[in-house]
Short mmCIF file of N, CA and C in Angstrom, two decimals:
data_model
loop_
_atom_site.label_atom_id
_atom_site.label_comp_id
_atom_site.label_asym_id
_atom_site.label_seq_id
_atom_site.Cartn_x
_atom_site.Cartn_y
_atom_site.Cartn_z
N UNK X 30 42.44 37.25 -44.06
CA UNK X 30 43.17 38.50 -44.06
C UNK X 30 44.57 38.33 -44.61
N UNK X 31 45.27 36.67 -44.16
CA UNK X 31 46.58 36.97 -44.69
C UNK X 31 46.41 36.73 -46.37
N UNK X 32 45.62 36.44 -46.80
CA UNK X 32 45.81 36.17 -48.33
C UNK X 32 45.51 37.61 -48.92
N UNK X 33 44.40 38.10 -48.68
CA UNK X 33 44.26 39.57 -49.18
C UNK X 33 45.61 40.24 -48.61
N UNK X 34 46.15 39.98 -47.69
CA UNK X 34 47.47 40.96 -47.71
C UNK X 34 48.64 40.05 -48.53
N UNK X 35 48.89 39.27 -48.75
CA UNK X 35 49.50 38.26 -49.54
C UNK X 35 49.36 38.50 -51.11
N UNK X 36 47.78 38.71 -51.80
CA UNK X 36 47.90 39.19 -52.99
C UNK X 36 48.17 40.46 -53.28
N UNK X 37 47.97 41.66 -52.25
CA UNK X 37 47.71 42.88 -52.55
C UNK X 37 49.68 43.28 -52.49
N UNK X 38 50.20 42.38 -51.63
CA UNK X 38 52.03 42.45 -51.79
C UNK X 38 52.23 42.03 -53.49
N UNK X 39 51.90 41.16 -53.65
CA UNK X 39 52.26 40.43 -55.43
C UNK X 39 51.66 41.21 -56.39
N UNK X 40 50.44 41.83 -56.06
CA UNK X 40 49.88 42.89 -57.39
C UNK X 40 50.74 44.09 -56.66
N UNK X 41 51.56 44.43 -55.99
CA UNK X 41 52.32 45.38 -56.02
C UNK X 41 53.90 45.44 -56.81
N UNK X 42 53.84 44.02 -56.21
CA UNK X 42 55.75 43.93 -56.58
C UNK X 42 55.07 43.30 -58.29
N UNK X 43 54.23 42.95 -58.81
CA UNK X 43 54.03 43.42 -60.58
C UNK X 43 53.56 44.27 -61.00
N UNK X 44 53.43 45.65 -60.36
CA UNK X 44 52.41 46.89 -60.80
C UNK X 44 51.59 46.67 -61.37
N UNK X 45 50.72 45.68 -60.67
CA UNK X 45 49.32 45.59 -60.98
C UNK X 45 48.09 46.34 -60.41
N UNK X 46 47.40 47.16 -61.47
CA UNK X 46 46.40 48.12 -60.86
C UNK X 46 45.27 48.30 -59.68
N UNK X 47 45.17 46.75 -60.01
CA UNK X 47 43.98 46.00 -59.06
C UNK X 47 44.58 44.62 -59.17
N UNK X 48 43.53 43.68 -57.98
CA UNK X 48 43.62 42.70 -58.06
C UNK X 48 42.20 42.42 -57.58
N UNK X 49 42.05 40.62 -57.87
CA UNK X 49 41.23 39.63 -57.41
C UNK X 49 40.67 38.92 -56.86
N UNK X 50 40.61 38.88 -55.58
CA UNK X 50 40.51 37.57 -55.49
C UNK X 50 39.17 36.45 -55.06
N UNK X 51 39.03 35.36 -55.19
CA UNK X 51 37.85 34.74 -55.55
C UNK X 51 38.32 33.47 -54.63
N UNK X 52 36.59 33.25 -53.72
CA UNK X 52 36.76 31.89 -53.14
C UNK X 52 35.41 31.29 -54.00
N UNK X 53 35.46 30.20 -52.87
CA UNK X 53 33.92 29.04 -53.58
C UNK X 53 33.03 29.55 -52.67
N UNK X 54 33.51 29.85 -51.01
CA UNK X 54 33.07 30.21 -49.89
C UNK X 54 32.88 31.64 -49.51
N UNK X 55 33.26 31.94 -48.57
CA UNK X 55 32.91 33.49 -48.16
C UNK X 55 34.01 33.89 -47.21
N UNK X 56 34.61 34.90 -47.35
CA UNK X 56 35.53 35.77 -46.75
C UNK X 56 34.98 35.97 -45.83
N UNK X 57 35.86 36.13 -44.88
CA UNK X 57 36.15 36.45 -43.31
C UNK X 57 35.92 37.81 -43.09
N UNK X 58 35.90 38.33 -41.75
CA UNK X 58 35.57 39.97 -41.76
C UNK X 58 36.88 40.72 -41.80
N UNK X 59 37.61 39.24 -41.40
CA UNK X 59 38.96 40.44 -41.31
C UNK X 59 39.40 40.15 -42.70
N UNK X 60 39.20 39.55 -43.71
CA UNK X 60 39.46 39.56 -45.24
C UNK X 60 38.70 40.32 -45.86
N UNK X 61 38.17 40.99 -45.23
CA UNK X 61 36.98 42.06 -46.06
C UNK X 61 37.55 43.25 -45.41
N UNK X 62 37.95 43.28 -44.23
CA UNK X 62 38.72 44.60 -43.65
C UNK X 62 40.43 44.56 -44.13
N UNK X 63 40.70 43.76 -44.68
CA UNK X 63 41.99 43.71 -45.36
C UNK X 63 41.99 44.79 -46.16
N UNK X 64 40.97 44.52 -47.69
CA UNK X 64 40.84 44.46 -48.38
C UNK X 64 40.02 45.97 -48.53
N UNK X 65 39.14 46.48 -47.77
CA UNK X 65 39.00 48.01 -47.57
C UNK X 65 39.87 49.02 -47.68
N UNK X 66 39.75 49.67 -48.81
CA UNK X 66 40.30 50.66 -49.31
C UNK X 66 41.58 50.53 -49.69
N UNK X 67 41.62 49.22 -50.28
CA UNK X 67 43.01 48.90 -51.11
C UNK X 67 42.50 48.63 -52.65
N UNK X 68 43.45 48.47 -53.61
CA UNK X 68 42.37 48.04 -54.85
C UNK X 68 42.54 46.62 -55.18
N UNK X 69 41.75 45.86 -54.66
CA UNK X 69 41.20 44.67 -54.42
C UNK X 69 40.14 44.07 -53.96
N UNK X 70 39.34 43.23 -55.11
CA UNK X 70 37.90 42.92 -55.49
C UNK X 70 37.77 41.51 -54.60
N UNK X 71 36.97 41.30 -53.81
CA UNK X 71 36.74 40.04 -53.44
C UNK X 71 35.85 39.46 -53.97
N UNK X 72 35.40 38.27 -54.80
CA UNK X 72 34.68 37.40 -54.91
C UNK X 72 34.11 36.57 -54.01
N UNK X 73 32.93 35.94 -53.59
CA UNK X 73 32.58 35.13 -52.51
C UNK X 73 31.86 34.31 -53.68
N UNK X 74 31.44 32.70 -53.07
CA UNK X 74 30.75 32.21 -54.01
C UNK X 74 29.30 32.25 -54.28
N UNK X 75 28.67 32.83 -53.86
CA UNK X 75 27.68 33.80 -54.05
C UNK X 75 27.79 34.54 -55.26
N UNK X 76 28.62 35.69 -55.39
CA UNK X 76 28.84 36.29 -56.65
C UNK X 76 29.42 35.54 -57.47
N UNK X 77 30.26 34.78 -57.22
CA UNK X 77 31.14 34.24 -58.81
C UNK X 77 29.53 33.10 -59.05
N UNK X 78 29.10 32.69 -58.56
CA UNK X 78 27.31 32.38 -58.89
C UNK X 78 27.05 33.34 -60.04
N UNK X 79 26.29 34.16 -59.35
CA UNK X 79 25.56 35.08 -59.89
C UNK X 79 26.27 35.97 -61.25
N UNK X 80 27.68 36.16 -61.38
CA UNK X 80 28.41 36.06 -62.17
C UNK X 80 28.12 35.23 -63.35
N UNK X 81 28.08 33.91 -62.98
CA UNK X 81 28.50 32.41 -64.15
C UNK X 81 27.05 32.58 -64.47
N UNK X 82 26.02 32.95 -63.55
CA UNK X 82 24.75 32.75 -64.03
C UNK X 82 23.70 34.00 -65.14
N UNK X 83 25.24 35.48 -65.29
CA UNK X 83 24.75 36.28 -65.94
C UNK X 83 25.38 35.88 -66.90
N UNK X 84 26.51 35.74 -67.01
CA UNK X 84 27.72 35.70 -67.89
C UNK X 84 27.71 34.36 -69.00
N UNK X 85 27.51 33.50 -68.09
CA UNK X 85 27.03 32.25 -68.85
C UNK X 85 26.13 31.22 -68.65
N UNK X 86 25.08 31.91 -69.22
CA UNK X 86 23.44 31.23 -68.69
C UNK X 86 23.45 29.63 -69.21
N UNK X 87 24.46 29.00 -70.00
CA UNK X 87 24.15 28.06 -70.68
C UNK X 87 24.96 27.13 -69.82
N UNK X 88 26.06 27.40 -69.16
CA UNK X 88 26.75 26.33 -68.26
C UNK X 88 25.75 26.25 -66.87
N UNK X 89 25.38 27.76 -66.44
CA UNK X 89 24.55 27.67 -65.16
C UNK X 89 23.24 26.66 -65.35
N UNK X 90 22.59 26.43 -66.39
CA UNK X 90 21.51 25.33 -66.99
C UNK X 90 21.96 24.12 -66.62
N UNK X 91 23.06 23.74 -66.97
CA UNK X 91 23.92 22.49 -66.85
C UNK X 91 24.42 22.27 -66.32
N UNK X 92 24.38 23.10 -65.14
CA UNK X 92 25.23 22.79 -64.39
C UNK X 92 24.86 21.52 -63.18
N UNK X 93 25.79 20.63 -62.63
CA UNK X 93 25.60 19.76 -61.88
C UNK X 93 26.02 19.51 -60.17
N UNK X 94 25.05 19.33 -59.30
CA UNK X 94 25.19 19.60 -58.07
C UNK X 94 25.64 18.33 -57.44
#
């Protein structure tokens, strides 16, 4: 929660429209209730997955575990 309120202060003080933000892991409930109805996208690593694996099918092939 404090980072979603932490970025959503910095995409303010740069008038930034939205923001980002992206783990490897998975957000907390209270980082997902941060982040409700502000404009800010959470990534979990689940999606940035499923992401790399639409976006770029040729690294997800190669990729190494």
């Amino acid at each position: 929660g404090d980072e979603v309120r932490a970025l959503l202060d910095a995409a303010r003080a740069e008038s930034a429209g939205k923001a980002v933000l992206v783990t490897l892991g998975r957000f907390s409930d209270e980082a997902r209730e941060s982040a409700r109805d502000n404009p800010v996208d959470l990534i979990d690593g689940d999606a940035l997955a499923a992401l790399v694996r639409k976006h770029l099918p040729q690294a997800w092939a190669t990729r190494t575990v």
